[in-house]
Every structure is written in C-alpha cells, then in structure tokens.
Coordinates of C-alpha atoms and ligand atoms in Angstrom, one line a residue:
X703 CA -31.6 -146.5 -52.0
X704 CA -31.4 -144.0 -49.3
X705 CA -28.2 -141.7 -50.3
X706 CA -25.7 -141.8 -47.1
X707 CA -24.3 -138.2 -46.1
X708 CA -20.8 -137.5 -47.0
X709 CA -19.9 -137.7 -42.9
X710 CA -21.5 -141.0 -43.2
X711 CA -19.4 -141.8 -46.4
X712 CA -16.3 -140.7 -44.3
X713 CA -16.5 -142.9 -41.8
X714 CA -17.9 -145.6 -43.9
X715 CA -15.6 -149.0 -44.1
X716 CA -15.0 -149.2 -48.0
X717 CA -15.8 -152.6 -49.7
X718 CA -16.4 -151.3 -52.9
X719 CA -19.7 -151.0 -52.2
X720 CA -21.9 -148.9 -54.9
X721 CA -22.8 -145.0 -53.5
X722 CA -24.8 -142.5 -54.9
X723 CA -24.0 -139.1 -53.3
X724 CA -25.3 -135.6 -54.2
X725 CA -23.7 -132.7 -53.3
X726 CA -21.9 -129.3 -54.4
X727 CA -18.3 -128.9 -56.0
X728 CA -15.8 -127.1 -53.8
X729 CA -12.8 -127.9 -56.3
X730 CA -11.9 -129.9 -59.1
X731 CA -8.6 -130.2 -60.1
X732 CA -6.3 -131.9 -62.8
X733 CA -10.2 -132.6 -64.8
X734 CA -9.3 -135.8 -61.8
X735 CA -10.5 -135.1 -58.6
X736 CA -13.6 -133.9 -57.1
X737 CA -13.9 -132.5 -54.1
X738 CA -17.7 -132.7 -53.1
X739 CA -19.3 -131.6 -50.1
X740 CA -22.8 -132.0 -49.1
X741 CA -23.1 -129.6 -46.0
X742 CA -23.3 -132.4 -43.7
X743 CA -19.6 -132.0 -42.5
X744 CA -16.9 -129.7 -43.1
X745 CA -15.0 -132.3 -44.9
X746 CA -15.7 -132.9 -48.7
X747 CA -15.4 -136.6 -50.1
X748 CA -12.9 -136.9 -53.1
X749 CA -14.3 -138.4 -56.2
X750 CA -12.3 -139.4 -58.8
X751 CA -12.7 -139.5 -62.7
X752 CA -11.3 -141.2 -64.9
X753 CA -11.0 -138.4 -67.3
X754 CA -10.9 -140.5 -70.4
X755 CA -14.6 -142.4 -69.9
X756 CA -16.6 -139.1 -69.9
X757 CA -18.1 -137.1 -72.2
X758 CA -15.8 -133.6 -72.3
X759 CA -19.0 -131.5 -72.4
X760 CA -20.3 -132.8 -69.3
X761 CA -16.5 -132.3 -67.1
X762 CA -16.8 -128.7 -68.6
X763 CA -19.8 -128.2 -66.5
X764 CA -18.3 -129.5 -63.1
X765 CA -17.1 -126.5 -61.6
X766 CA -16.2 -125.0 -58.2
X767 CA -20.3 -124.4 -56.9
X768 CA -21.9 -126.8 -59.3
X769 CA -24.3 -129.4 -58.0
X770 CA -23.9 -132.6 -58.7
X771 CA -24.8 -136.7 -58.2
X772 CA -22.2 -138.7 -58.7
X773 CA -22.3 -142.6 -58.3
X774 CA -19.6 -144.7 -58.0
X775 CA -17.6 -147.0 -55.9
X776 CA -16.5 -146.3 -52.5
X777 CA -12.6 -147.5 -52.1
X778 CA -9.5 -147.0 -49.6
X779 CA -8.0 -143.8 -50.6
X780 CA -5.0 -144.0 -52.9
X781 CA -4.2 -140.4 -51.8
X782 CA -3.4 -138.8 -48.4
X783 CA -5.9 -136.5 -46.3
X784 CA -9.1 -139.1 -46.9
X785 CA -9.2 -142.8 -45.7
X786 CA -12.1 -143.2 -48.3
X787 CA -12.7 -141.7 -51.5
X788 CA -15.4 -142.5 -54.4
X789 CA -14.2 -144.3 -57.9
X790 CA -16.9 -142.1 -60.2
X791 CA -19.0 -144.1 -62.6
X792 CA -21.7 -141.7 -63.4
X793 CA -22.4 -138.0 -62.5
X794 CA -25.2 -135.9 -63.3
X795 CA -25.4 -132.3 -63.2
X796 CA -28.3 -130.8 -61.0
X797 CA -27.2 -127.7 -62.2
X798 CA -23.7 -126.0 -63.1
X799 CA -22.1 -122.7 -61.7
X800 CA -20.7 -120.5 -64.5
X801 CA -17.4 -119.7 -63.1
X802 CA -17.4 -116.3 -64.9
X803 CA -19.9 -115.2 -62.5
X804 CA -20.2 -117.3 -59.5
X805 CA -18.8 -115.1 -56.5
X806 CA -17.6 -117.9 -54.4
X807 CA -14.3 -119.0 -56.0
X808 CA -11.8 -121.3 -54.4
X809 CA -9.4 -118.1 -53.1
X810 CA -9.8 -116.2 -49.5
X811 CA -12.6 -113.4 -49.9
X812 CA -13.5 -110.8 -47.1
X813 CA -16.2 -110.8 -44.6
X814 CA -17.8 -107.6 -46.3
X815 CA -17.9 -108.9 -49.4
X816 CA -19.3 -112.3 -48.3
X817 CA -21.8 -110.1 -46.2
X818 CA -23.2 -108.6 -49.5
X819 CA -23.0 -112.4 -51.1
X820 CA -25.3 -113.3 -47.7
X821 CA -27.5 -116.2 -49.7
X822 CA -24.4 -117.6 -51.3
X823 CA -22.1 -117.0 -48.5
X824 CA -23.2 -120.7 -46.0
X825 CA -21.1 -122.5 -49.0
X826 CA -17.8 -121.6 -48.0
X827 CA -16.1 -123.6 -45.2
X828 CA -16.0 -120.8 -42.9
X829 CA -19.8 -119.7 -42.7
X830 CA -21.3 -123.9 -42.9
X831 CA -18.7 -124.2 -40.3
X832 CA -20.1 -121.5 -38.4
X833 CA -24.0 -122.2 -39.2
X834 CA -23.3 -125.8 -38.2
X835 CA -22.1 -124.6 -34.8
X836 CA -25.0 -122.1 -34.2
X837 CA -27.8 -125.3 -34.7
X838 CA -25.6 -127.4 -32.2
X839 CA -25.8 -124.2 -29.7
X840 CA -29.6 -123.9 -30.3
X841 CA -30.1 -127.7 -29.6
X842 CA -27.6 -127.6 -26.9
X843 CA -30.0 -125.0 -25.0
X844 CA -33.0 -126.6 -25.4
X845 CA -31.4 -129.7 -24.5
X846 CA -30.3 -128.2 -21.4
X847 CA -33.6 -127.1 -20.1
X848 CA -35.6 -129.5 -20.6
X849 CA -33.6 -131.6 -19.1
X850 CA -33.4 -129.7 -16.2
X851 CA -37.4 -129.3 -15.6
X852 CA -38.4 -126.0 -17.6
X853 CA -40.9 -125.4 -19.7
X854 CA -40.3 -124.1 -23.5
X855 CA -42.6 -120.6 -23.4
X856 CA -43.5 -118.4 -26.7
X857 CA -43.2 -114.8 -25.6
X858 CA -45.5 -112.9 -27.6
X859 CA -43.5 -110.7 -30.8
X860 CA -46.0 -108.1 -31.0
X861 CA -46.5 -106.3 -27.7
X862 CA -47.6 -103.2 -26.3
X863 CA -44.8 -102.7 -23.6
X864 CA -41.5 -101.4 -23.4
X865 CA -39.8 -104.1 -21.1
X866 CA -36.6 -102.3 -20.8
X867 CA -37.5 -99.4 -20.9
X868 CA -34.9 -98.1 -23.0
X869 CA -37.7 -97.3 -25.7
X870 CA -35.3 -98.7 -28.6
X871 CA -38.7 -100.2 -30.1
X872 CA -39.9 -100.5 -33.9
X873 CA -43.3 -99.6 -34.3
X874 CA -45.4 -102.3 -35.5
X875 CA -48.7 -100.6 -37.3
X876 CA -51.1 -100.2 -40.8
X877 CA -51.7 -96.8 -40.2
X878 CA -51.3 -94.8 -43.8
X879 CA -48.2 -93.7 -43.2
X880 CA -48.5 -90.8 -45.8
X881 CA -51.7 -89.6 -43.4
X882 CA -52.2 -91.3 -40.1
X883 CA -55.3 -90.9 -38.4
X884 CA -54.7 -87.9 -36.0
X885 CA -56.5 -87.0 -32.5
X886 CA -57.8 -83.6 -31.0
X887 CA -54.4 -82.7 -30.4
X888 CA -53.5 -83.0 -33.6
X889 CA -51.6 -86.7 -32.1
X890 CA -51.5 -90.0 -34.6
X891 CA -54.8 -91.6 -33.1
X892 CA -53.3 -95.0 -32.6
X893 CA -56.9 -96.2 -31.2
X894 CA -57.5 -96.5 -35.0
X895 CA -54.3 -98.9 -35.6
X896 CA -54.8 -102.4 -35.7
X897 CA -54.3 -103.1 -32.0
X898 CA -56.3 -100.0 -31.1
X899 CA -53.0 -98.8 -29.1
X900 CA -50.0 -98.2 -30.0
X901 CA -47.9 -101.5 -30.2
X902 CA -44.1 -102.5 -31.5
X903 CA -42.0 -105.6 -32.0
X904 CA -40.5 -106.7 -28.7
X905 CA -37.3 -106.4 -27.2
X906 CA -37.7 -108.9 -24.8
X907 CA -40.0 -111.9 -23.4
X908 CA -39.2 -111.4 -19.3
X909 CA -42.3 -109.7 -18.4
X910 CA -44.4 -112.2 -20.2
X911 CA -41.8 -115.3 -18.8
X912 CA -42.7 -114.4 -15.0
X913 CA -46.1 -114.6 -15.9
X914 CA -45.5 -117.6 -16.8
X915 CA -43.1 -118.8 -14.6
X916 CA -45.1 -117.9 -11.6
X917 CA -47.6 -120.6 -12.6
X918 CA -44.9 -123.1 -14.3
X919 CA -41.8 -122.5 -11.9
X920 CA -39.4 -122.9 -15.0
X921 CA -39.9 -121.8 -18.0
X922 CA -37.2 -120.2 -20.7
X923 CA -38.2 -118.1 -24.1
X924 CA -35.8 -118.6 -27.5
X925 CA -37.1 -116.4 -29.8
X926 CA -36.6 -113.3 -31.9
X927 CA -36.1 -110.3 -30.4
X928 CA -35.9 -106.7 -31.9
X929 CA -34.0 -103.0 -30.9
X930 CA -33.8 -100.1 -33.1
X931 CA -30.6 -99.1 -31.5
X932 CA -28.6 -97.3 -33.6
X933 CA -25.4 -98.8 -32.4
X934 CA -23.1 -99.9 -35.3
X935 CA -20.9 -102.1 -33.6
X936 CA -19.7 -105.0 -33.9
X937 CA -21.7 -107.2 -31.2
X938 CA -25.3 -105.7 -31.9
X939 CA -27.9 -106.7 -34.5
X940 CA -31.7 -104.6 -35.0
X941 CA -32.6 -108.4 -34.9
X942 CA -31.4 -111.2 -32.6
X943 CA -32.3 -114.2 -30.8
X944 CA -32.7 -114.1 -26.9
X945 CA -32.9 -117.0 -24.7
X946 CA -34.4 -115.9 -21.0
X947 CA -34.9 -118.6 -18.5
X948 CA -36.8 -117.4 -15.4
X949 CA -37.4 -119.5 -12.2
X950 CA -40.2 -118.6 -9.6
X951 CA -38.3 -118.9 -5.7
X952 CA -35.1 -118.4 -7.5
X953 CA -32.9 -115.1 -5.7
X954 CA -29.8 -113.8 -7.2
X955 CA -27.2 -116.2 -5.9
X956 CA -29.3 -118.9 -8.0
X957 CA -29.7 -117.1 -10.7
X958 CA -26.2 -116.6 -11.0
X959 CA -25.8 -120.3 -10.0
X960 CA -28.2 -121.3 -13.0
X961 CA -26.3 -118.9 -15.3
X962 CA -23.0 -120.3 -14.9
X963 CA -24.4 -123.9 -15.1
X964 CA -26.0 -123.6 -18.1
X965 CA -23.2 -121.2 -20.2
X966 CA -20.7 -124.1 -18.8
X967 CA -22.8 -126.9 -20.6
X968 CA -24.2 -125.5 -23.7
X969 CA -20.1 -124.9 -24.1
X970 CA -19.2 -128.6 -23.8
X971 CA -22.0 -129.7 -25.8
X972 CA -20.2 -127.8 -28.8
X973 CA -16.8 -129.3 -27.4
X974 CA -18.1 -132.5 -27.5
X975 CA -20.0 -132.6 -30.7
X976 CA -18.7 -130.0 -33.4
X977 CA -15.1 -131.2 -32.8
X978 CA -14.3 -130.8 -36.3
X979 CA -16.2 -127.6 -37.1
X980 CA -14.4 -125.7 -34.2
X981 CA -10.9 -127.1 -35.1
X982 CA -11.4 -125.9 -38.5
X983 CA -12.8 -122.0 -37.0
X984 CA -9.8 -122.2 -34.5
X985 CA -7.5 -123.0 -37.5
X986 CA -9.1 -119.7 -39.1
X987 CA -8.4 -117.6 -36.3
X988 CA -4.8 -118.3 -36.0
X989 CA -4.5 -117.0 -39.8
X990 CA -6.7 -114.1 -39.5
X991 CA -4.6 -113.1 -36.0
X992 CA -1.2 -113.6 -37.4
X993 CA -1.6 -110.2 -39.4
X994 CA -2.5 -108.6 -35.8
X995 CA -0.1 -107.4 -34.1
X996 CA 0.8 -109.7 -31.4
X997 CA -1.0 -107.5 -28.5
X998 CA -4.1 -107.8 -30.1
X999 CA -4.0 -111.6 -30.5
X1000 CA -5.7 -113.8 -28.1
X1001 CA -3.8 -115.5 -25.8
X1002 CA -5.5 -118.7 -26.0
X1003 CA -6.5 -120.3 -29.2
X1004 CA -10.1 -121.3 -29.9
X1005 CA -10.5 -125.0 -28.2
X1006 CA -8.8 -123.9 -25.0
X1007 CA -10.7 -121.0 -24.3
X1008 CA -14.0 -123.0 -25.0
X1009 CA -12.6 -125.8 -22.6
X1010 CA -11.2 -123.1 -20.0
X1011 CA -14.6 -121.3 -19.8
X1012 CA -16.0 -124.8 -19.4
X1013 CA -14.2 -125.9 -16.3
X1014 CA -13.4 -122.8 -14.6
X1015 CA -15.9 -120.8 -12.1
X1016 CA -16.6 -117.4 -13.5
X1017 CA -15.3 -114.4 -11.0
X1018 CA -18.5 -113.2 -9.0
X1019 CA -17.7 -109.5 -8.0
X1020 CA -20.2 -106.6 -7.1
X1021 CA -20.4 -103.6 -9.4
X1022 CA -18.9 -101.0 -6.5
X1023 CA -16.1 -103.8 -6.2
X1024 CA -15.2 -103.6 -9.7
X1025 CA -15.6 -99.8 -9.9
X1026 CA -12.8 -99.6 -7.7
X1027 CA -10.6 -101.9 -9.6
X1028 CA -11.4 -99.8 -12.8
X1029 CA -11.1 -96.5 -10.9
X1030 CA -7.6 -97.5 -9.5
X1031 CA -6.5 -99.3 -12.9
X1032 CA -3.2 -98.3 -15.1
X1033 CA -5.9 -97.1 -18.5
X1034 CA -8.1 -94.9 -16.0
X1035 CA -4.8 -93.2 -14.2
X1036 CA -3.5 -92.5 -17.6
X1037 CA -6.7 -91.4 -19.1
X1038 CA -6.7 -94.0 -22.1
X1039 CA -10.1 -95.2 -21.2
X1040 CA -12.8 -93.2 -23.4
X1041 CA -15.2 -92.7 -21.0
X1042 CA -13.4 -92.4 -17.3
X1043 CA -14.0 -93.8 -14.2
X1044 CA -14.7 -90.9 -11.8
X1045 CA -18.1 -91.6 -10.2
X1046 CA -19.7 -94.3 -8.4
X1047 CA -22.4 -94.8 -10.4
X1048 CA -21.5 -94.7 -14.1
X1049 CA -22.9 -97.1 -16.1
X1050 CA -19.4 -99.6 -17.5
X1051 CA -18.8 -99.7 -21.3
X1052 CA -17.5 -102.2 -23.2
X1053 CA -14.3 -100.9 -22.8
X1054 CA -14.7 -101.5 -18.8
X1055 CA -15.8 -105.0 -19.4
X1056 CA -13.6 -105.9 -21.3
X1057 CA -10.3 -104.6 -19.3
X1058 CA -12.0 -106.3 -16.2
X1059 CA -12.3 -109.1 -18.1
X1060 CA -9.3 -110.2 -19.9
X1061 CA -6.8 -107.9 -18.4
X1062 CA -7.7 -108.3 -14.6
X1063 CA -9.6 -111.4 -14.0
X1064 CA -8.6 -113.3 -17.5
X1065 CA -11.5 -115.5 -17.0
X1066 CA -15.4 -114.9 -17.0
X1067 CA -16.7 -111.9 -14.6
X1068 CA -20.4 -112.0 -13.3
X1069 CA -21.0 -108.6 -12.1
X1070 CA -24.0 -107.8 -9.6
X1071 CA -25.7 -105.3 -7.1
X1072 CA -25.5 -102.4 -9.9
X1073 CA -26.5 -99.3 -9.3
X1074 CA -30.3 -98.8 -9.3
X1075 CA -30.1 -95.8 -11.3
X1076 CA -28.4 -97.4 -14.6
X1077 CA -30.9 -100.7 -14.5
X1078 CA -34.2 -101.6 -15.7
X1079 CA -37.2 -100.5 -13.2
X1080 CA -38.2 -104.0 -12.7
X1081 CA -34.7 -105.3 -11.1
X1082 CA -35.1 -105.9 -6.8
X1083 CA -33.6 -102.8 -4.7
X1084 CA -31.3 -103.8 -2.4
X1085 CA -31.4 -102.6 1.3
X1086 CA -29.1 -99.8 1.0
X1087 CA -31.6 -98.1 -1.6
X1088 CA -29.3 -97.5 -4.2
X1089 CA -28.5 -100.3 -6.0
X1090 CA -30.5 -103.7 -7.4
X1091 CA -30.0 -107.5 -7.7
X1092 CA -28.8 -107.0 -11.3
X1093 CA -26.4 -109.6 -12.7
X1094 CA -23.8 -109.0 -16.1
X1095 CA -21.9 -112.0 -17.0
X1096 CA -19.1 -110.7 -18.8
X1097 CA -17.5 -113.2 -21.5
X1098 CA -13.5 -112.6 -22.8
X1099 CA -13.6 -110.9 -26.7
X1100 CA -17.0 -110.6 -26.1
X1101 CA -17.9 -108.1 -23.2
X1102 CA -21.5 -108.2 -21.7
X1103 CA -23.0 -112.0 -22.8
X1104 CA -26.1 -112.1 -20.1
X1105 CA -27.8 -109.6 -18.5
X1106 CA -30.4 -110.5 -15.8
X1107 CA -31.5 -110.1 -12.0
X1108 CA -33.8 -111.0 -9.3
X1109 CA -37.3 -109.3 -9.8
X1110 CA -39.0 -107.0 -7.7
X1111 CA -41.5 -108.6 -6.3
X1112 CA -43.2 -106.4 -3.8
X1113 CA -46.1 -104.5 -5.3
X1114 CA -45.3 -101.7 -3.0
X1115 CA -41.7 -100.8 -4.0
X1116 CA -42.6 -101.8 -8.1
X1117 CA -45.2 -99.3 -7.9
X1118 CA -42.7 -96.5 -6.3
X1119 CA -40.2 -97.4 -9.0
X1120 CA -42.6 -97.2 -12.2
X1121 CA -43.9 -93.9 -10.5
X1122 CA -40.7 -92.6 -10.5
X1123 CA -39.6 -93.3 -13.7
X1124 CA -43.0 -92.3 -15.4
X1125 CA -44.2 -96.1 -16.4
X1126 CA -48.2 -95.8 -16.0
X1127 CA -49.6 -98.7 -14.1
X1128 CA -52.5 -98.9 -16.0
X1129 CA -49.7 -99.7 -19.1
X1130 CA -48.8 -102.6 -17.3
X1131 CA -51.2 -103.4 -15.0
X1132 CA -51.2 -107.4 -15.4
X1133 CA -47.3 -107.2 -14.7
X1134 CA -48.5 -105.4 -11.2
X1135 CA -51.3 -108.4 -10.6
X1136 CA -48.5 -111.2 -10.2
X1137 CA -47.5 -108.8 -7.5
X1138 CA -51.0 -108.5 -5.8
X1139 CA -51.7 -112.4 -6.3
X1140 CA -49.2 -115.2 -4.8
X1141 CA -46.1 -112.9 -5.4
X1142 CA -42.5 -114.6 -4.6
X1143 CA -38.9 -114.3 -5.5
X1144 CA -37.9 -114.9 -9.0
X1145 CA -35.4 -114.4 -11.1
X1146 CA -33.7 -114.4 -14.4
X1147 CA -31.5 -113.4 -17.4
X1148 CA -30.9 -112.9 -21.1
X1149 CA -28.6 -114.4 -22.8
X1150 CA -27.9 -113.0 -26.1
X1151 CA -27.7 -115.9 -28.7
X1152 CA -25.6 -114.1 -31.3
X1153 CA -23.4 -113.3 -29.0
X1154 CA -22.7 -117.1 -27.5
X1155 CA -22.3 -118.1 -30.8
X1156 CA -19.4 -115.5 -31.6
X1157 CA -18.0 -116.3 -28.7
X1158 CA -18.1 -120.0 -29.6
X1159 CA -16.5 -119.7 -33.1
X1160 CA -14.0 -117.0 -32.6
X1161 CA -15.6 -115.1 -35.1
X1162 CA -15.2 -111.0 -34.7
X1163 CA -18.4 -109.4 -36.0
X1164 CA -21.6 -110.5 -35.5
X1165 CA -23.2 -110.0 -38.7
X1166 CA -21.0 -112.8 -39.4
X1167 CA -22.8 -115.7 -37.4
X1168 CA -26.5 -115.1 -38.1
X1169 CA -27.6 -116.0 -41.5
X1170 CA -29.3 -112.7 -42.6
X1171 CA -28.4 -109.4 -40.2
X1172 CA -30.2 -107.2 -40.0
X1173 CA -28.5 -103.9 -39.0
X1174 CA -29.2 -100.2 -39.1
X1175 CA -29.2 -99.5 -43.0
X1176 CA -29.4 -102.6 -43.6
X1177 CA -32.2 -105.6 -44.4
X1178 CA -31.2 -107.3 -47.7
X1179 CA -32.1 -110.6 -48.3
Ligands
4AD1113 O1 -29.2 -107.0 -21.0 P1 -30.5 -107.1 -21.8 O2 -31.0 -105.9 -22.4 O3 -31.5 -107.8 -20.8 C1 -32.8 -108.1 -21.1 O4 -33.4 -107.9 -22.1 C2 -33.5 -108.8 -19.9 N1 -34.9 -108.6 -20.1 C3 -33.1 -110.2 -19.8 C4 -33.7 -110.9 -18.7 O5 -33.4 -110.7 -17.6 N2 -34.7 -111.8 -19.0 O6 -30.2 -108.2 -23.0 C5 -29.8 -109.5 -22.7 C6 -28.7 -109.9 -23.6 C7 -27.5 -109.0 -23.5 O7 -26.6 -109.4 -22.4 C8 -26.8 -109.3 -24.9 O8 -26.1 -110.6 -24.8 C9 -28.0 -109.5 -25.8 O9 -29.1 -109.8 -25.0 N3 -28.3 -108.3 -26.5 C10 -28.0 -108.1 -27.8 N4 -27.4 -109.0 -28.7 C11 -27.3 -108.5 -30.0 N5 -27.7 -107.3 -30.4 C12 -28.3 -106.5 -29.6 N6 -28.7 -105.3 -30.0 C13 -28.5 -106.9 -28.2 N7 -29.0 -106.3 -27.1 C14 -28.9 -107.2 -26.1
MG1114 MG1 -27.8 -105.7 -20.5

C-alpha cells in the first residue's frame, strides 16, 4: 500500500478505513495521544492509544522526536482541533529519541541555540514552516520564468572575474598553502594553480547571463553565489542564492517593469499555496513582537503585508529625488542618522532605505539613476555623465531586496569606464566582444533569495531561513 501523507490524511473523509502512516513524535501526552507529524504539513495527525493493549516497554520509547509507523483506523475526531484522527492498532519504532538528550523538546528555545542545533533544528514547527515556504518560493520563480519565455542558464561557480568589482571574492585554488609557488617578484605564481590564473568562487552570474541572453533574449541564473564580506548583520550570508534574470532589448523602465511583476507574483504564489505555513509564521511573529516595544512592531501583520506588497505598485523615485527627502528628513536634521546626509553622492545605508521605506513611502521603493560613482562599472551612464541606469528595489523590514540596471552596451564608453577604474580588458575581454558583435540594450537585476524568503516569513535574521549559513566564523554542518 502506498502510505498517504499526513496533509492527505487531514483532508481525508474517514470511513474507518485502515492507514499506515510514518512519521516523527512532536508530543505525547496522557501515554493517549500522539501527535505525529510527517513534514508534509504543519499540522500533526492525532493518534490515539489505547494505553491498556500495548506493551509498556514499547510506549516508553514513544517520545517527543521519536520515529515512528503507526497503523490504525482513520475515524471522525472525538476531540476538538482535528476533523480526523487515527484509532492506533500497531506502532513500530523506527527509532526512539532519548529525551535526556534530545535538544528539541516540546518548550520555546532561541534562534541561537537552534542555530548551533542547525541539523536537528527543520523539526520544529517554526523552521519546517519556514523551509516549506523557501521550496514554494524557489518553485514559484522558476514557475514564473518559464512561463514567461526565459531560459533557465547555469552561471559558472568557479570564475576568474570580479563581476562587481567590490573584490569580496574567496579564492578558489590547490596551491600548498604552507609554500605556494612564487614568481620573480617573489609573487604566488598562480600560472601553476589549477586554472593557470588566479580564480575564486563567484559573486554573481550577470556577466555570464548577457552572454547568454544576447543569443537567448531571456534567460535567468538561480544558483549559489559567494562574498567574503565581513559584514555580520543580520541580512547577509558568505553564501547565498541569487536569482538574475536578464533580457536582451530590455532598458530600465522594463527592467523595473519585469522586477515588479515578478516580486508581485512569486508573492501570491506563497499566498496562494502555503496558506497554512504563513498563518502559522504570522502567528509567531505577533508573539515574538509583543515583547517589543510597540514602536518597533510592524504595523501590519504577516498576511497583509504579503497581500499589500502584492497588489500595490512599488514607489519608483530617482536616487537625487530621494536624497533630498533623506537630506530634508526629521533623523537627518536631528543628527540621529549614523551616517548623515550631506552630499549628493553618498552611497544610502540601510538605515536610509529603510527610513525611505517604511517611514516615508510605507510601501516598496525602486530607486534608480544612482550616482555613477557608487555603482558597478558595467551599469549604462546616463547623459548628464554622472550617474547610471542602476535600479534598488527596496522591500519594508528588509532594506535593499534587488539590485540591477540597464548595461552598458557601447564598447566605447565600457572601455572608458574599466580604464578608469583599473579593470584590464584583456581580464575580460569576451565581456567587451558582446559589445564589438551585435551589441543592444539589455538589462537586469539580482534578487537575493535569502532575502525574499525573510521577507516572506517575517523571520528577523537570515541565518534563520537557509538551512546551513554560512557566515564569517562560521561553516558548521
Ligand atoms: O546588488 P547586488 O550586489 O547585485 C548584483 O550582484 C548584480 N550583478 C545583479 C544583477 O544585476 N544581475 O546583489 C543583488 C542582491 C542584493 O540586492 C541582495 O538582495 C542580495 O543580492 N545580496 C545578498 N544576500 C545575502 N547575503 C549577501 N552577502 C548578499 N549580497 C547581495
Ligand atoms: Mg546592491
């Protein structure tokens, strides 16, 4: 017999019908009822023992974490929160959970000591909840582009360029690190690493994507994607997962057009399909917030944030706009932003975003036309010389979610740019060739996974909604 799910079971009409269902014990109480749960669903199935019929060795071993198969009849519920529940004929223990030592009892635990319990920590209700959400986002995105004509590409990991430039790169190599191979100059003599030049793990696919997207039209990149920033914070990981459409003809105003299509839908999709997942993680947040002070507590709860970032067009407002909001704001006049707003020209930190965000606007910002100076050398300059077709879509609790632009595509003006910020063409001279050979506007962006799915389950921290972070000082697991 092929075992049913326990969200099958659930919504299963009971006949008293004969089930077989294996799963994990969250609780067991009054040596009665079992609450198992499977991972299928948030909810668990009750089963219920007749205390009397079983050997008292075997109940000993059902504990909170234990696995189990129990068979039985499925019958209307007697008890209230379940329609269905099983009458247990038989269980056998897969394996039992010594409640000395298991670390995932039935009582509230922190996120940093679930963090350090990383492997066990996907069998409490609030990180399957959370895990269950994150594969309905990843579908949810693929869903959406293919749908919508692009083309699934696989960005290379290892790579030899630096596609932001920011150089926040970890070194990919075999070298003896005790006693590297060194040069004339007394220089590590990467010609002898593997690659035969020097080589790191990528922080991002875009340079390889227009490549492809100047063949394709519309392709996107999901994948991995690595930066050894050493930024503790709570909304960046050493390792994440980046998903980068990018669409040959596309300018700016589609790009952003694209953007806000696509955030709008992968959104609904979760609305629509993870209804009881999200009303359990909203539930959550209301607990955790009511020991906030009320200023710090969102003003909308879970659900109707998701839904009013669904429906609702995101503020498009140019960067010198904005710096004059945040120049003229209350925080900047009374000096309680950390870094001020003084200059056209400064680069915005979170705390900027965030102020624009859900103090001014109180809905989702896209921010363009930033300052050349503070953007990646590959982002198209503008007319007025000074600033590019760069696009931030700023989320609410969440700051900077996307970051993308409209490309340079003039060989001419690329060329001035890289010479000007000391890229050697010959480093990426293949990037310069879609420039030389049927070069047209394109465009694109980054959306940073981890960061959709925080936004998407209230969660604060982001080590909290990928399965295994990896953070500076930090790779367990
Ligand atoms: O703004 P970023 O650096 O843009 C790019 O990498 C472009 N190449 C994208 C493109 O145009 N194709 O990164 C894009 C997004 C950010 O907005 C953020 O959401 C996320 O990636 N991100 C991070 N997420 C977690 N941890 C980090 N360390 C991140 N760095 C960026
Ligand atoms: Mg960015």
């Amino acid at each position: 017999m092929l075992a049913p799910s326990v969200k099958e079971l659930l919504s299963t009409n009971p006949t008293s019908q004969e089930v077989v269902i294996d799963g994990w014990v969250k609780t067991f109480r009054s040596n009665r009822f079992i609450a198992l749960n499977d991972g299928s669903t948030i909810h668990n199935i009750q089963c219920v023992v007749n205390f009397e019929n079983f050997d008292e060795q075997l109940l000993k071993q059902v504990n909170t974490g234990s696995a189990l198969k129990v068979t039985g009849t499925l019958v209307e519920s007697q008890g209230r929160g379940q329609s269905v529940e099983i009458q247990v004929k038989e269980i056998f223990v897969h394996g039992d959970a010594d409640p000395e030592v298991y670390p995932i009892q039935p009582k509230k635990h922190s996120m940093e000591f679930l963090r350090e319990q990383a492997h066990l920590r996907v069998r409490t209700n609030t990180f399957s909840a959370i895990m269950r959400v994150r594969s309905a986002l990843s579908f949810a995105i693929h869903q959406y582009f293919q749908q919508n004509g692009f083309y699934y590409f696989h960005a290379p990991i290892v790579t030899g360029s630096d596609a932001e430039g920011a150089g926040e790169m970890f070194r990919v190599t075999t070298l003896n690190a005790k006693k590297p191979p060194l040069n004339d100059d007394g220089e590590v003599n990467y010609k002898e690493d593997f690659f035969g030049k020097e080589t790191n793990l990528t922080v991002s696919g875009q340079l390889e994507a227009e490549a492809y997207a100047m063949a394709l039209g519309k392709v996107y990149t999901f994948g991995p994607t690595f930066r050894a920033e050493n930024s503790n914070t709570s909304r960046h990981l050493a390792e994440f997962w980046m998903i980068e459409p990018e669409v040959a003809f596309n300018d700016l105003d589609d790009n952003m057009d694209l953007a806000e299509d696509f955030m709008q839908n992968v959104i609904k999709y979760v609305l629509e399909n993870c209804a009881d997942d999200l009303a359990f993680l909203e539930k959550r947040l209301l607990d955790e917030e009511k020991t906030k002070p009320q200023a710090e507590r969102s003003e909308m709860a879970l659900i109707e944030k998701l839904k009013f970032v669904s429906s609702n067009t995101f503020k498009r407002v140019s960067y010198t706009e904005a710096f004059e909001i945040l120049r003229n704001s209350k925080p900047n006049k009374k000096k309680k932003f950390k870094y001020p707003i003084n200059e056209w020209g400064a680069d915005l930190q979170s705390e900027h975003e965030r102020f624009l965000v859900e103090k001014h606007f109180k809905c989702p910002v896209i921010l363009f036309d930033y300052p050349a100076k503070i953007k990646a050398f590959y982002m198209r300059l503008n007319e007025d010389g000074k600033t590019v077709r760069a696009m931030d879509i700023l989320f609410p609790g969440i700051g900077e979610i996307v970051g993308g632009s409209q490309r340079e595509e003039r060989l001419d003006v690329l060329k001035e740019k890289m010479a000007a910020l000391n890229i050697p063409e010959e480093e990426l001279w293949w990037y310069l060739d879609l420039r030389k050979f049927g070069t047209a506007e394109h465009s694109g962006f980054g959306l940073g996974f981890e960061r959709l799915v925080l936004f998407a389950t209230g969660m604060g921290n982001i080590r909290d909604v990928i399965p295994f972070p990896r953070t500076p000082q930090n790779a367990e697991f």
